[in-house]
Amino acid sequence: MFHLRHFLLAAVLLAAVPHPAHPLTELESSQIRRFQDYLRIRTAHPTPDYAGAAAFLLPYAASLGLGTTTLHFTACKSKPLILLTWPGTDPSLPSILLNSHIDSVPAEPEHWIHPPYAAHHDPATGRVYARGAQDDKCLPIQYLEAIRGLRAAGFAPTRTIHVSLVPDEEIGGEDGHEKFVQSDEFRALNVGFMLDEGQASLTDEYRVFYADRLVWKFIVKATGAPGHGSKMFDGAAVGNLMDIIETVAGFREAQFGKVKAGKSGPGEVVSVNPVYMNAGTPSPTGFVMNMQPSEAEVGFDLRLPPTEDIEQIIRRIKEEWAPAHKNLTYELMMKGPVRDVAGRPLVTLTNESNPWWSVFEHAIISSGGKLAKPEILSSTTDARFVRQMGVPALGFSPMINTPILLHDHNEFLEDKVFLRGIEVYQHLIRALSSFKG
Ligand SMILES: [Zn+2]
């Protein structure tokens, strides 16, 4: 059957810029093959094959001479957290941690031009199509291949380098990084700086993230006297709820306006979006239509830059978004850490006061790369748990000139971009692990 969608996809493919002529070297081909092999292990939720990933990663790391440890933070031991270690010449210095999550979100194969777990390498475009190609199964292969190159060049790190491969990032990290950072094993690593995943960049400038937004939720419940559907009266539950939805919508518009005007990035504003509403008196045919119910509620997803005045937002919720005098009550769910162990916002500084920032920035420049203005990530990563421990962490995935396809259909990463990322990590690992500061 002819599908317009397929025709359009084919047209897009044919229109793609022809792949550069320079053929891949034997080493580059083997690096792409390892990337494909890892992508073919189905680590998507709801049934991520963590055992399969461990069976792939552990011998791979051991073949490079790295130490391997597997930790478990669940009784059933079905969620391995893999630690790979390249000891430094001065183990007294805080170590470098390179993090990546093993799991990925599910894919809907019917919407993909190549099967999402086949890791098809398109010879015309150089694209490797797979769930996890960008988010974030490119990372461990790039970390390990960068280490291979550095070892081959005779490089010896001063600081110890650890690579962590963690479960469950995509479902909140509770049995992964959240428990890991609280463990004796994490303390023993004495981590001084962490690199975690970032996002693709549409331009030739690498993106870097110095904070994640806080993920909160709140529910507002309204109660009021019930009444006949025909009667106009003050204080009805649904009426009161509609008033505050309007108030929240006004705040939302002001925040969204800053993004639309280009004044703020999407991670730099407070987002608040209604995610459910619940009201009405059920009847066998739907809802009772001539009665105003005595209860109603609405749920909001609320995300805050960690630099936001948190007390002020809480006051706003209490006084403006759920005032008691309108018979409204609220429940605020503050998920995840809000401040670090020293009470500071969960932000990694990107100025001269943070020596790790300078080392990072100079390493990118020395690799021939350019950095975009540092951003706050509008969603979350495991980096928030590490920042909570007071350890500086940056979100960075070396993907330039690449559409942002994380969690999307037809997620892909181009071979040349992937291979260039290995070079960038060589510069980063060399610089970070040699930093004596
Ligand atoms: Zn991710």
PDB file of C-alpha atoms in Angstrom, residues 215-221 272 300-304 310-318 321-322 329-335 338:
ATOM      1  CA  VAL A 215      10.938  18.370  38.957  1.00  0.00           C
ATOM      2  CA  TRP A 216       7.965  19.097  41.186  1.00  0.00           C
ATOM      3  CA  LYS A 217       4.313  18.265  40.980  1.00  0.00           C
ATOM      4  CA  PHE A 218       1.351  19.753  42.773  1.00  0.00           C
ATOM      5  CA  ILE A 219      -2.297  18.957  43.060  1.00  0.00           C
ATOM      6  CA  VAL A 220      -4.945  21.515  43.973  1.00  0.00           C
ATOM      7  CA  LYS A 221      -8.215  20.269  45.451  1.00  0.00           C
ATOM      8  CA  VAL A 272       3.959  24.867  34.923  1.00  0.00           C
ATOM      9  CA  PHE A 300       0.315  20.386  37.549  1.00  0.00           C
ATOM     10  CA  ASP A 301       3.823  19.492  36.429  1.00  0.00           C
ATOM     11  CA  LEU A 302       6.099  22.220  37.796  1.00  0.00           C
ATOM     12  CA  ARG A 303       9.784  22.574  36.874  1.00  0.00           C
ATOM     13  CA  LEU A 304      12.140  25.116  38.344  1.00  0.00           C
ATOM     14  CA  ILE A 310      12.192  28.303  46.041  1.00  0.00           C
ATOM     15  CA  GLU A 311      10.593  29.922  49.099  1.00  0.00           C
ATOM     16  CA  GLN A 312       8.924  32.440  46.835  1.00  0.00           C
ATOM     17  CA  ILE A 313       7.433  29.726  44.622  1.00  0.00           C
ATOM     18  CA  ILE A 314       6.118  27.849  47.653  1.00  0.00           C
ATOM     19  CA  ARG A 315       4.566  31.095  48.919  1.00  0.00           C
ATOM     20  CA  ARG A 316       3.028  31.709  45.505  1.00  0.00           C
ATOM     21  CA  ILE A 317       1.438  28.257  45.495  1.00  0.00           C
ATOM     22  CA  LYS A 318       0.050  28.759  48.976  1.00  0.00           C
ATOM     23  CA  TRP A 321      -2.522  29.165  43.363  1.00  0.00           C
ATOM     24  CA  ALA A 322      -4.313  27.424  46.214  1.00  0.00           C
ATOM     25  CA  THR A 329      -6.021  22.750  49.524  1.00  0.00           C
ATOM     26  CA  TYR A 330      -2.845  21.608  47.835  1.00  0.00           C
ATOM     27  CA  GLU A 331      -0.305  18.846  47.911  1.00  0.00           C
ATOM     28  CA  LEU A 332       3.225  19.667  46.746  1.00  0.00           C
ATOM     29  CA  MET A 333       5.523  16.823  45.697  1.00  0.00           C
ATOM     30  CA  MET A 334       9.161  17.914  45.566  1.00  0.00           C
ATOM     31  CA  LYS A 335      10.821  14.974  43.863  1.00  0.00           C
ATOM     32  CA  VAL A 338      16.582  20.542  45.978  1.00  0.00           C
TER      33      VAL A 338
END
